[in-house]
Tab-separated table of C-alpha atoms in Angstrom:
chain	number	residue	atom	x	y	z
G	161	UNK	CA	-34.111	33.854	-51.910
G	162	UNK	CA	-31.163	33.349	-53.812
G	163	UNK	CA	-29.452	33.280	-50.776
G	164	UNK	CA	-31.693	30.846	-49.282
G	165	UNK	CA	-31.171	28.410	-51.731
G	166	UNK	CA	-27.386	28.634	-51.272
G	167	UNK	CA	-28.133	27.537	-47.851
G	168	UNK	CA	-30.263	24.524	-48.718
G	169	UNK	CA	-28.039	23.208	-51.282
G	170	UNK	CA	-25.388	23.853	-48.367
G	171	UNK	CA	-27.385	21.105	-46.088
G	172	UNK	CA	-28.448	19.237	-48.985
G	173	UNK	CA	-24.294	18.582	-49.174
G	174	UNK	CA	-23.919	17.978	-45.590
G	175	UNK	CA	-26.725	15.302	-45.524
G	176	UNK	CA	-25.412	13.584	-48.671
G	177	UNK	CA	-21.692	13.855	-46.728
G	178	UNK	CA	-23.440	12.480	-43.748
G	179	UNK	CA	-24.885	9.670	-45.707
G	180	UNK	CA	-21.867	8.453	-47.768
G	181	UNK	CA	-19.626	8.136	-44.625
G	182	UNK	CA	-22.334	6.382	-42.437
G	183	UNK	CA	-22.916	4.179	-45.561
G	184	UNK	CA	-19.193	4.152	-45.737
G	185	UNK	CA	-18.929	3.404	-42.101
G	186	UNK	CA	-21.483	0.343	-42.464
G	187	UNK	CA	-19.059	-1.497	-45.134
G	188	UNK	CA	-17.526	-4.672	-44.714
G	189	UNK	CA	-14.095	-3.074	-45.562
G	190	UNK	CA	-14.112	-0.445	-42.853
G	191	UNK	CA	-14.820	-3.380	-40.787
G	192	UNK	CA	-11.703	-4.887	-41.529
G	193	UNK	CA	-9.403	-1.389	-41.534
G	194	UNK	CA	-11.001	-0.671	-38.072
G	195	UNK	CA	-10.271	-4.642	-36.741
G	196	UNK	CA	-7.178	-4.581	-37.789
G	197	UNK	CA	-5.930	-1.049	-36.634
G	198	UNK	CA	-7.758	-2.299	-33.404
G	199	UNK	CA	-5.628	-5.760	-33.068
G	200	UNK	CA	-2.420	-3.385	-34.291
G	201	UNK	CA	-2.947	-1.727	-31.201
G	202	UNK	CA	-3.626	-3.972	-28.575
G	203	UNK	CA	-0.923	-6.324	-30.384
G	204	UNK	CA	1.332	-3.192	-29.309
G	205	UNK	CA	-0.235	-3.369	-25.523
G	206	UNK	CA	0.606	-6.800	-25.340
G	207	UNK	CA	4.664	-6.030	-26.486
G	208	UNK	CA	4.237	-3.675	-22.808
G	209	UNK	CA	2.496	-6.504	-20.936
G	210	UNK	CA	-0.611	-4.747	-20.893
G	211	UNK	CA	-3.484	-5.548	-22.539
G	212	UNK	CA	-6.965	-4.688	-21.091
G	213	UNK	CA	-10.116	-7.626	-20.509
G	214	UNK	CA	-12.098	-4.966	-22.031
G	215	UNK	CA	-10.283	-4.329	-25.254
G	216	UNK	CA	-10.483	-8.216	-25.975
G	217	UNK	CA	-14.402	-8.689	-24.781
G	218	UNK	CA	-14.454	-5.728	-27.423
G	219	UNK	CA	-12.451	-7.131	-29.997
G	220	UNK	CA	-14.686	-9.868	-29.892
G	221	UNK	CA	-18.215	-8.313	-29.807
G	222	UNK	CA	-17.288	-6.350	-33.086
G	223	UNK	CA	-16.271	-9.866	-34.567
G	224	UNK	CA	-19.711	-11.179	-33.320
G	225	UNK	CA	-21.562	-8.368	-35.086
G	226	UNK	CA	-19.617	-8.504	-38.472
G	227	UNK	CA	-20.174	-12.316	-38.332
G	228	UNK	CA	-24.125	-11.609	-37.824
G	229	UNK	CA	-23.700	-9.146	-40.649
G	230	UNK	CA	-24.103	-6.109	-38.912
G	231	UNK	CA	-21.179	-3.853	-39.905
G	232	UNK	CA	-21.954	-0.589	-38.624
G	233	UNK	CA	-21.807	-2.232	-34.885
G	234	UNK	CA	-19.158	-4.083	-35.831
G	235	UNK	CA	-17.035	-0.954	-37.325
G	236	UNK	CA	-18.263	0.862	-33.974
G	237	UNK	CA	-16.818	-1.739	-31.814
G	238	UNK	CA	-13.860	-2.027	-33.339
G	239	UNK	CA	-13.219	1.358	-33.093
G	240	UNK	CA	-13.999	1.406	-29.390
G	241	UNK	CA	-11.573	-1.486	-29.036
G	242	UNK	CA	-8.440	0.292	-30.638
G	243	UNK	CA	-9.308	3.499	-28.309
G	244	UNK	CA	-9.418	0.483	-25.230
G	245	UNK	CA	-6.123	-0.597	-26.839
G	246	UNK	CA	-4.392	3.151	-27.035
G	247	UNK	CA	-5.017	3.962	-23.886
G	248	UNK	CA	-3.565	0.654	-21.937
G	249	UNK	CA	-0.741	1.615	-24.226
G	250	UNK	CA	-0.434	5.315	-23.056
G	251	UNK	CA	-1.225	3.693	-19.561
G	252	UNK	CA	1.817	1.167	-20.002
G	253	UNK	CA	4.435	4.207	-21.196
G	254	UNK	CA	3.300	6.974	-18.631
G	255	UNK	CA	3.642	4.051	-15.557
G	256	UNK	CA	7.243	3.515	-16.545
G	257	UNK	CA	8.526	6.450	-14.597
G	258	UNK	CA	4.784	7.140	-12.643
G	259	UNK	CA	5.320	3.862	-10.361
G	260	UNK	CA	7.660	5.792	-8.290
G	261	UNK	CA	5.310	8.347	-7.064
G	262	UNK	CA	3.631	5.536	-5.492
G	263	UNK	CA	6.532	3.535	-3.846
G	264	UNK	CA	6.946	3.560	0.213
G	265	UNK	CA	10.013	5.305	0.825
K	23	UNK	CA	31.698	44.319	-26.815
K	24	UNK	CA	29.344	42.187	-29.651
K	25	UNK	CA	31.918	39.384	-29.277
K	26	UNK	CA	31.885	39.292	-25.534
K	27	UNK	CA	28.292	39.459	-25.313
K	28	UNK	CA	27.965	36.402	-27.935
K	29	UNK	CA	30.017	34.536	-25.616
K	30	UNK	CA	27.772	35.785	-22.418
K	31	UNK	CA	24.780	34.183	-24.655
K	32	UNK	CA	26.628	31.207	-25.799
K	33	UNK	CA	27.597	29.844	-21.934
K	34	UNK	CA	23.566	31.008	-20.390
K	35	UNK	CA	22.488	28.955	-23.179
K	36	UNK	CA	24.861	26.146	-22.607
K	37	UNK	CA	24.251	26.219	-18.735
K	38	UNK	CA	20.590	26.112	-19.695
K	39	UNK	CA	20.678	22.963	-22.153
K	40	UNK	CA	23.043	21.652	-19.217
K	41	UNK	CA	20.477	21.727	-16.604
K	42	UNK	CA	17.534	21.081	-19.014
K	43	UNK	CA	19.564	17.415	-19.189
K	44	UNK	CA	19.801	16.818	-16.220
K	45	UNK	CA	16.041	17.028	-15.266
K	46	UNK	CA	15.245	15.040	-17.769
K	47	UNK	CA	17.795	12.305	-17.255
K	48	UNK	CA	15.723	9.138	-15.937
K	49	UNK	CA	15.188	9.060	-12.359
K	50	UNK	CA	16.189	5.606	-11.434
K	51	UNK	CA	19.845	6.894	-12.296
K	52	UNK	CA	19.668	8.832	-9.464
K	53	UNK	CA	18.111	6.302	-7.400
K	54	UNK	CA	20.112	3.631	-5.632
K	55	UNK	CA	18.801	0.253	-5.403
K	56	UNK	CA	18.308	-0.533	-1.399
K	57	UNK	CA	16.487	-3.561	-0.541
K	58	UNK	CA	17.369	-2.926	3.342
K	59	UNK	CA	16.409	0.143	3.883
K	60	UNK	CA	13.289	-0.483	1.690
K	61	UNK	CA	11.701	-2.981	3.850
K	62	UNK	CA	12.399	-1.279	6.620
K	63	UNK	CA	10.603	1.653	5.315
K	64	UNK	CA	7.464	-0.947	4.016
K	65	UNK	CA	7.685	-1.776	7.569
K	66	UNK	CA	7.128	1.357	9.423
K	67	UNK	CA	4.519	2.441	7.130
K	68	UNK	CA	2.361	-0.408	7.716
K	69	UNK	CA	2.953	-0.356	11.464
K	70	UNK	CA	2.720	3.312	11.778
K	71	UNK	CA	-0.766	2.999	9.912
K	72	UNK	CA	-1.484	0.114	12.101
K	73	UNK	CA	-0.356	0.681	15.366
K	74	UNK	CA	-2.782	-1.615	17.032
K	75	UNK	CA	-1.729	-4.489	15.370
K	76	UNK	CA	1.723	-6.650	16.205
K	77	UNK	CA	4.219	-7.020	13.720
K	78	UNK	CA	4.023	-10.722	13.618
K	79	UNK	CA	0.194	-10.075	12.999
K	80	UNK	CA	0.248	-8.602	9.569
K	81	UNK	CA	0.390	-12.183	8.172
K	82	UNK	CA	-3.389	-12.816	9.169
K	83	UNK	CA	-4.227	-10.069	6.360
K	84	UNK	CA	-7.980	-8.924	6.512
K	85	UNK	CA	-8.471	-10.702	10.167
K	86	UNK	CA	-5.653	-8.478	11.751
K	87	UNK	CA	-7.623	-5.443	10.141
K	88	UNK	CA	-10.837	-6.071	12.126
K	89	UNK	CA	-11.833	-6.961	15.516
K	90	UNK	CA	-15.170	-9.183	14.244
K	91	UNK	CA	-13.238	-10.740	11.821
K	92	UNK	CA	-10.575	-11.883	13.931
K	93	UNK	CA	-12.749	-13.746	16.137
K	94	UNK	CA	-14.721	-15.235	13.167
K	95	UNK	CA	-11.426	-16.816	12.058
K	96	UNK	CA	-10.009	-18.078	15.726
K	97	UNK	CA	-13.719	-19.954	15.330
K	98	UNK	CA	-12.820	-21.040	11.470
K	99	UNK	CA	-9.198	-22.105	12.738
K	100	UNK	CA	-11.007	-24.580	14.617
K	101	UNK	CA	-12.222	-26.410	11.570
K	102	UNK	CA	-9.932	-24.583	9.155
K	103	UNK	CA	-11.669	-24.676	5.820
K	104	UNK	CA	-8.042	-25.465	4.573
K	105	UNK	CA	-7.660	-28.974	6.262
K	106	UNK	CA	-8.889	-31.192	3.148
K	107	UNK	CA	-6.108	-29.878	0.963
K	108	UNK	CA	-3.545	-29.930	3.694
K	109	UNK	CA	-4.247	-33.638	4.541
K	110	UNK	CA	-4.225	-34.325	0.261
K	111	UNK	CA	-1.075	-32.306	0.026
K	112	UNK	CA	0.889	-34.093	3.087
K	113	UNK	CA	-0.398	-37.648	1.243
K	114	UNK	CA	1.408	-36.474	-1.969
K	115	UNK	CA	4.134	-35.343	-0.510
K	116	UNK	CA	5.192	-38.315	0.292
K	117	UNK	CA	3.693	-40.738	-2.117
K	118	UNK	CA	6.646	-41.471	-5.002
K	119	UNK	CA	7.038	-40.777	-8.057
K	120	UNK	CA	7.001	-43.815	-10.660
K	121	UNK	CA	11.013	-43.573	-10.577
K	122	UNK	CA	10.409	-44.384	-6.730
K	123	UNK	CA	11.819	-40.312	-5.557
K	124	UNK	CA	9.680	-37.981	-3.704
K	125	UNK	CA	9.493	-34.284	-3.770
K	126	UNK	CA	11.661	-34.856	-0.615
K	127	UNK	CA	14.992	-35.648	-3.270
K	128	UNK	CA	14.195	-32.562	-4.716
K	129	UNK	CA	14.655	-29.925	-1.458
K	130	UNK	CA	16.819	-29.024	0.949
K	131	UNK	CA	15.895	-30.534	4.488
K	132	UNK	CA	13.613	-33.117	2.428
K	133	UNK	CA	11.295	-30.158	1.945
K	134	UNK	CA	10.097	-29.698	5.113
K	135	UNK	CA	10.412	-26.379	7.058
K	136	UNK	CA	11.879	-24.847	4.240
K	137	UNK	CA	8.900	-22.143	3.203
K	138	UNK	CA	10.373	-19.497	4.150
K	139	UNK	CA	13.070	-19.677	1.945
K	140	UNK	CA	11.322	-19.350	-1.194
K	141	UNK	CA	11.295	-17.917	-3.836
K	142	UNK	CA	15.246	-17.273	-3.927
K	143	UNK	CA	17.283	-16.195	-7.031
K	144	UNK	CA	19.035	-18.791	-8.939
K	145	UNK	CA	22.293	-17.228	-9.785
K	146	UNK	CA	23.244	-20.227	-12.354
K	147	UNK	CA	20.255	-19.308	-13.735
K	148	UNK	CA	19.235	-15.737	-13.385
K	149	UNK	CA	16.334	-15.580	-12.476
K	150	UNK	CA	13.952	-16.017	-9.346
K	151	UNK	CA	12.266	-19.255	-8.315
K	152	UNK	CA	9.394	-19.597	-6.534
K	153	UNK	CA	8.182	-22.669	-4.442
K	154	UNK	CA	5.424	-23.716	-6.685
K	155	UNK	CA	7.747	-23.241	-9.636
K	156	UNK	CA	10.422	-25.667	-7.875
K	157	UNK	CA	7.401	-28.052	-7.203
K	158	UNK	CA	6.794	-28.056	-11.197
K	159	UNK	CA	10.275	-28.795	-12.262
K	160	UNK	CA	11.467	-31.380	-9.331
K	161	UNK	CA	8.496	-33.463	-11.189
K	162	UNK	CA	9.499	-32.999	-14.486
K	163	UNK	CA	12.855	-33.655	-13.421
K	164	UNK	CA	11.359	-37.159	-12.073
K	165	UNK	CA	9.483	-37.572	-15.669
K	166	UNK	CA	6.472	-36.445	-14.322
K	167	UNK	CA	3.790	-34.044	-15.679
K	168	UNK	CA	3.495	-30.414	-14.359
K	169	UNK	CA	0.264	-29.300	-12.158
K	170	UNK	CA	-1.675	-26.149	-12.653
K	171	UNK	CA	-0.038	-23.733	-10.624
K	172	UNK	CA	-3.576	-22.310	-9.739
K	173	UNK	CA	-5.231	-24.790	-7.093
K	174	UNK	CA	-6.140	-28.079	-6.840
K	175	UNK	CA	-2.874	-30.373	-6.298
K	176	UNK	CA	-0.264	-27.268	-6.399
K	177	UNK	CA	-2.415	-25.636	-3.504
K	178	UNK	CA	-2.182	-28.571	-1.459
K	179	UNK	CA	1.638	-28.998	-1.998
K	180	UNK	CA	2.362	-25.723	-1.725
K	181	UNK	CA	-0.125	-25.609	1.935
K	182	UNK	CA	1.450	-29.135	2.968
K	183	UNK	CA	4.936	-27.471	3.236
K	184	UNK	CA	4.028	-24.258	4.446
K	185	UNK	CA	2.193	-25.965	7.011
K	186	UNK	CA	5.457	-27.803	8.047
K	187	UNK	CA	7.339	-24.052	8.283
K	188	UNK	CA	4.511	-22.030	10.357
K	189	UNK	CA	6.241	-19.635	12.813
K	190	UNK	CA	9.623	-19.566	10.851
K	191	UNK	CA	10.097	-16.364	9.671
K	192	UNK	CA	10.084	-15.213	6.234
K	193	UNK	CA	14.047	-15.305	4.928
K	194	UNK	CA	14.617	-14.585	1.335
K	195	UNK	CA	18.212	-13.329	0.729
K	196	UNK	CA	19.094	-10.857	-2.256
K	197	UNK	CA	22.135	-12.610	-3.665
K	198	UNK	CA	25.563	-9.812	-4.269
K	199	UNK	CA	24.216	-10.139	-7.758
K	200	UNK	CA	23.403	-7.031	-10.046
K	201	UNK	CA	20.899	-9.490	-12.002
K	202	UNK	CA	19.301	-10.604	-8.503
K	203	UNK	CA	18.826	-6.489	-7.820
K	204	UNK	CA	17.279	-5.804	-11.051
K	205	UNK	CA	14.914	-8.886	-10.264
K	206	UNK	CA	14.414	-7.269	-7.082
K	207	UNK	CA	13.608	-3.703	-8.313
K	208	UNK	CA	11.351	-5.192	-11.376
K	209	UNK	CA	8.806	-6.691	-8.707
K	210	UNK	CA	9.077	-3.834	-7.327
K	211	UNK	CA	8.218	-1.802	-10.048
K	212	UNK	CA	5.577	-4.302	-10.839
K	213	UNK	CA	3.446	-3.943	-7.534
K	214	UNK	CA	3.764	0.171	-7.902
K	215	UNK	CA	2.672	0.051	-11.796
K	216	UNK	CA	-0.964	0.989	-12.488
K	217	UNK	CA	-2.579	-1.553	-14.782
K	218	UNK	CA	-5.877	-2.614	-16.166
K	219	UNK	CA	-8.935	-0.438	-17.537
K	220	UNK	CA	-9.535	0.247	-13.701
K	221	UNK	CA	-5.708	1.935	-13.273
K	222	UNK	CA	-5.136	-0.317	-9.935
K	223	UNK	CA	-1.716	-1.131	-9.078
K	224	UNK	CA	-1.347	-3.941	-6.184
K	225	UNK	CA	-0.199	-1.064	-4.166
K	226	UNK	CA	-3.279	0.668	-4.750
K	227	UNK	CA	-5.196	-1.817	-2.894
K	228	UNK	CA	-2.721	-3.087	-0.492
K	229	UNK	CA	-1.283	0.011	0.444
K	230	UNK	CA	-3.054	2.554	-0.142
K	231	UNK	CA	-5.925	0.870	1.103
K	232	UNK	CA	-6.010	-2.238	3.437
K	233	UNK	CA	-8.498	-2.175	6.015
K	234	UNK	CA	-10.818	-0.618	3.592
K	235	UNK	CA	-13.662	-2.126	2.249
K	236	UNK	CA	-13.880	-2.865	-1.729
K	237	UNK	CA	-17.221	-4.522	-2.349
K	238	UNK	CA	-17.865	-7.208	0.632
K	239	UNK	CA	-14.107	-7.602	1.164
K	240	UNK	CA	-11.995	-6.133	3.936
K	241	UNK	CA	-8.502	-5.439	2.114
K	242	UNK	CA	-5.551	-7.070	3.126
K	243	UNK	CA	-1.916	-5.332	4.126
K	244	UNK	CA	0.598	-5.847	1.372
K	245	UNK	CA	2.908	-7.004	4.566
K	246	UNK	CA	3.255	-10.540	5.147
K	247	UNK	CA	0.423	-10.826	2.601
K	248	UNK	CA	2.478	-13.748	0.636
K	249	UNK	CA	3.777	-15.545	4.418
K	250	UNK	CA	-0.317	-16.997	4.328
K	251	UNK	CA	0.092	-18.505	1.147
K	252	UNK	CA	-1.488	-20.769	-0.117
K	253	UNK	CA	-4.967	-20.113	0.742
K	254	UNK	CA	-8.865	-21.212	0.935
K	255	UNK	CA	-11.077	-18.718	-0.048
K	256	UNK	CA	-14.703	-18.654	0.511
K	257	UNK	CA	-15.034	-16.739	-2.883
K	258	UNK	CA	-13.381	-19.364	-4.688
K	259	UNK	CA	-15.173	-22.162	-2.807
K	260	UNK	CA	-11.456	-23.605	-2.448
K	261	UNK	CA	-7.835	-23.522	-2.660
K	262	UNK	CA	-5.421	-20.491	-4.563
K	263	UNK	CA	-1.990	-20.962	-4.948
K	264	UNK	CA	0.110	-17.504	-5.423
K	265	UNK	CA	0.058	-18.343	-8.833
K	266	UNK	CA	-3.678	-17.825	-8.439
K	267	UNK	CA	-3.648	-14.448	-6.287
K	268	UNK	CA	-1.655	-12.498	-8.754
K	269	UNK	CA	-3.529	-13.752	-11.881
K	270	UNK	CA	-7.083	-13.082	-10.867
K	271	UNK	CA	-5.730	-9.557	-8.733
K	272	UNK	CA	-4.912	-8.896	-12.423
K	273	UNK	CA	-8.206	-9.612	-14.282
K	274	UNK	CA	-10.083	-8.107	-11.568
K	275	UNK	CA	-9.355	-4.724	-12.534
K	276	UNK	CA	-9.626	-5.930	-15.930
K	277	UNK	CA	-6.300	-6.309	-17.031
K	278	UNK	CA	-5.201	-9.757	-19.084
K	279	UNK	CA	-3.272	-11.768	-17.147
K	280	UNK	CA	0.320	-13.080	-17.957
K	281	UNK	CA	0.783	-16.485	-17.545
K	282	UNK	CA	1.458	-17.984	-13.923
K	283	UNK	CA	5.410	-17.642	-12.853
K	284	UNK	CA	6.152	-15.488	-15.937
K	285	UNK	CA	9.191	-13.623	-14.853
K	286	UNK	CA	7.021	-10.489	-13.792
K	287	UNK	CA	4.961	-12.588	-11.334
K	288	UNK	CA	8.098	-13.956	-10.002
K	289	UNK	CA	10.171	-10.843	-9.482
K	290	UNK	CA	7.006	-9.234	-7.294
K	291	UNK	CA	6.845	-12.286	-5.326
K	292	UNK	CA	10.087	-12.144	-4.557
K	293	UNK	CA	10.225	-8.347	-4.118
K	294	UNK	CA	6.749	-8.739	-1.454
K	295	UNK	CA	8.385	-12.103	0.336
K	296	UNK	CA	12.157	-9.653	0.678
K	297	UNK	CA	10.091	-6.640	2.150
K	298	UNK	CA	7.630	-9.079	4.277
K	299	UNK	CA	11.502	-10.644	5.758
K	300	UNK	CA	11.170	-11.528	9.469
K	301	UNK	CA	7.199	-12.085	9.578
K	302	UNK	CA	6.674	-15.757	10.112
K	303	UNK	CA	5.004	-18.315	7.805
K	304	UNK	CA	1.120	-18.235	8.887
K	305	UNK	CA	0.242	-20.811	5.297
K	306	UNK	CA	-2.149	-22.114	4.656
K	307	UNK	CA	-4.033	-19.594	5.565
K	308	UNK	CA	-8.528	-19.086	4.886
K	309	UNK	CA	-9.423	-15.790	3.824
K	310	UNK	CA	-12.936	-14.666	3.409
């Protein structure tokens, strides 16, 4: 019993955990963070010459949602747009020396 | 005996470091830069992948892939879907400027027969220029404004004087320059460098795979794929300059474009004109 209510207050913790960080992740400020970490990143893509359609057309669609209000779609795209923007980066560094396994010698 | 065996451990681990360095020093140090022997190599693997088709036939791109679409474009030659722009471009060409020049003032041999030259490296100023960018700046230079370099009037410029250079063969020199080289090996590097969410570098379609189907299109050779420029496409419903080629290749496989005749976009068309040397001028050309 005693142990069972261990348990329960154990989930009850977990759900409240769950709660704050999705209400956390619905705020207008982790909109921002997330935007701007995003346009960090694909700011750093565009130093290599290599930004992605995709992390822009995502960029933008998180704007569109925060702008409608909607900031746990907008925090969700951003987030999806800095991951777009990392990996044309790690695309970008690994193809400075990968080109040559591709060259006609 | 501890002494000597310190030193034993001292010169393995010293050899070691040694040879870790030098597999990890970059491999273009090792590399020489060899535009010769690098087109000759482009060369044989396109013909040895193609054996059926001429040298001299590469040019046609898709149509010297397949026998159908060969005969569809001797039939589309006929009434090239190119001839509207061609007739504009010829009009322009000659029409002057408000100062009363031409384009002619502005190229050797007036600008006519002269395709096959470009782009070439500018050793005053460093860098490569391409045809369309020479168009730009001869009418600045004659207080004019600057076309798109995408279609419209550029296209038929560009297809006026390549028209006027058909059969000469493609002759772009590589100045004794190290800044002409490193032009040279960056458009090289450009066309071999994956890009985009969809991890397609130009080779990836037009060498790995010409001949090959993406969607509805037949793939074109990278060889001789820039002596056809400028051309119609039935996609576009009109004309694409070079310009145009390379910037929508680019968001295709969803990757942002750089502006037209940024340096990249220069140095690969002048590393695909060096390696496409000796095919002749086949521009304007209609692709499907």
């Amino acid at each position: 019993m005693r142990n069972g209510m261990h348990k329960s207050a154990l989930v009850l913790a977990l759900l409240a955990a769950g709660a704050v960080s999705a209400l956390a992740a619905g705020s207008e400020d982790d909109f921002k963070a997330a935007y701007a970490a995003a346009e960090a990143a694909n700011k750093e893509a565009g130093k290599l010459r290599n930004q992605w359609t995709t992390t822009a057309n995502t960029l933008a669609a998180a704007k569109k949602a925060a702008d409608a209000g909607d900031f746990d779609k907008a925090t969700a795209a951003a987030k999806e747009a800095e991951a777009l923007a990392k990996a044309s980066i790690f695309q970008a560094t690994s193809e400075k020396t990968r080109w040559k396994d591709m060259e006609i010698r | 005996m501890k002494l000597r065996y310190a030193i034993y451990l001292a010169s393995a681990a010293l050899a070691f470091g040694m040879l870790t360095l030098a597999s990890t020093l970059p491999s273009g140090a090792a590399d020489k830069v060899d535009p010769v022997a690098d087109a000759k190599a482009f060369k044989k693997f396109f013909t040895d992948k193609f054996p059926k088709v001429k040298l001299e036939d590469f040019v046609n791109g898709p149509y010297s892939m397949n026998e159908d679409l060969h005969r569809q474009w001797q039939e589309k030659e006929q009434f090239p879907p190119y001839e509207f722009s061609l007739e504009m471009g010829k009009e322009m060409f000659s029409k002057p400027f408000k100062n009363g020049k031409t384009y002619a003032d502005c190229f050797p041999n007036g600008g006519i027969g002269v395709r096959q030259n470009y782009p070439y490296f500018d050793e005053k100023e460093g860098k490569v220029i391409t045809l369309e960018l020479a168009l730009n700046r001869c009418r600045e230079a004659n207080g004019e404004a600057p076309y798109s370099y995408v279609k419209d009037e550029m296209a038929a410029l560009t297809a006026y004087m390549a028209f006027t250079s058909r059969g000469k063969p493609m002759d772009i020199k590589i100045p004794d320059d190290p800044r002409a080289l490193a032009a040279y090996e960056n458009g090289k590097e450009y066309f071999y460098t994956r890009r985009g969410q969809l991890n397609f570098s130009c080779a990836a379609c037009h060498v790995q795979s010409p001949g090959e189907r993406i969607r509805a299109e037949i793939l074109a050779p990278a060889l001789g794929i820039v002596n056809a420029m400028p051309i119609y496409r039935s996609e576009w419903s009109g004309m694409g300059t070079t310009s145009r080629r390379f910037t929508t290749c680019n968001s295709q496989i969803r990757g942002v474009p750089l502006n037209p005749q940024d340096d990249e976009y220069r140095n690969v068309e002048y590393y695909l004109s060096y390696v496409s040397n000796g095919l002749p001028i086949s521009g304007p050309g209609a692709r499907p």
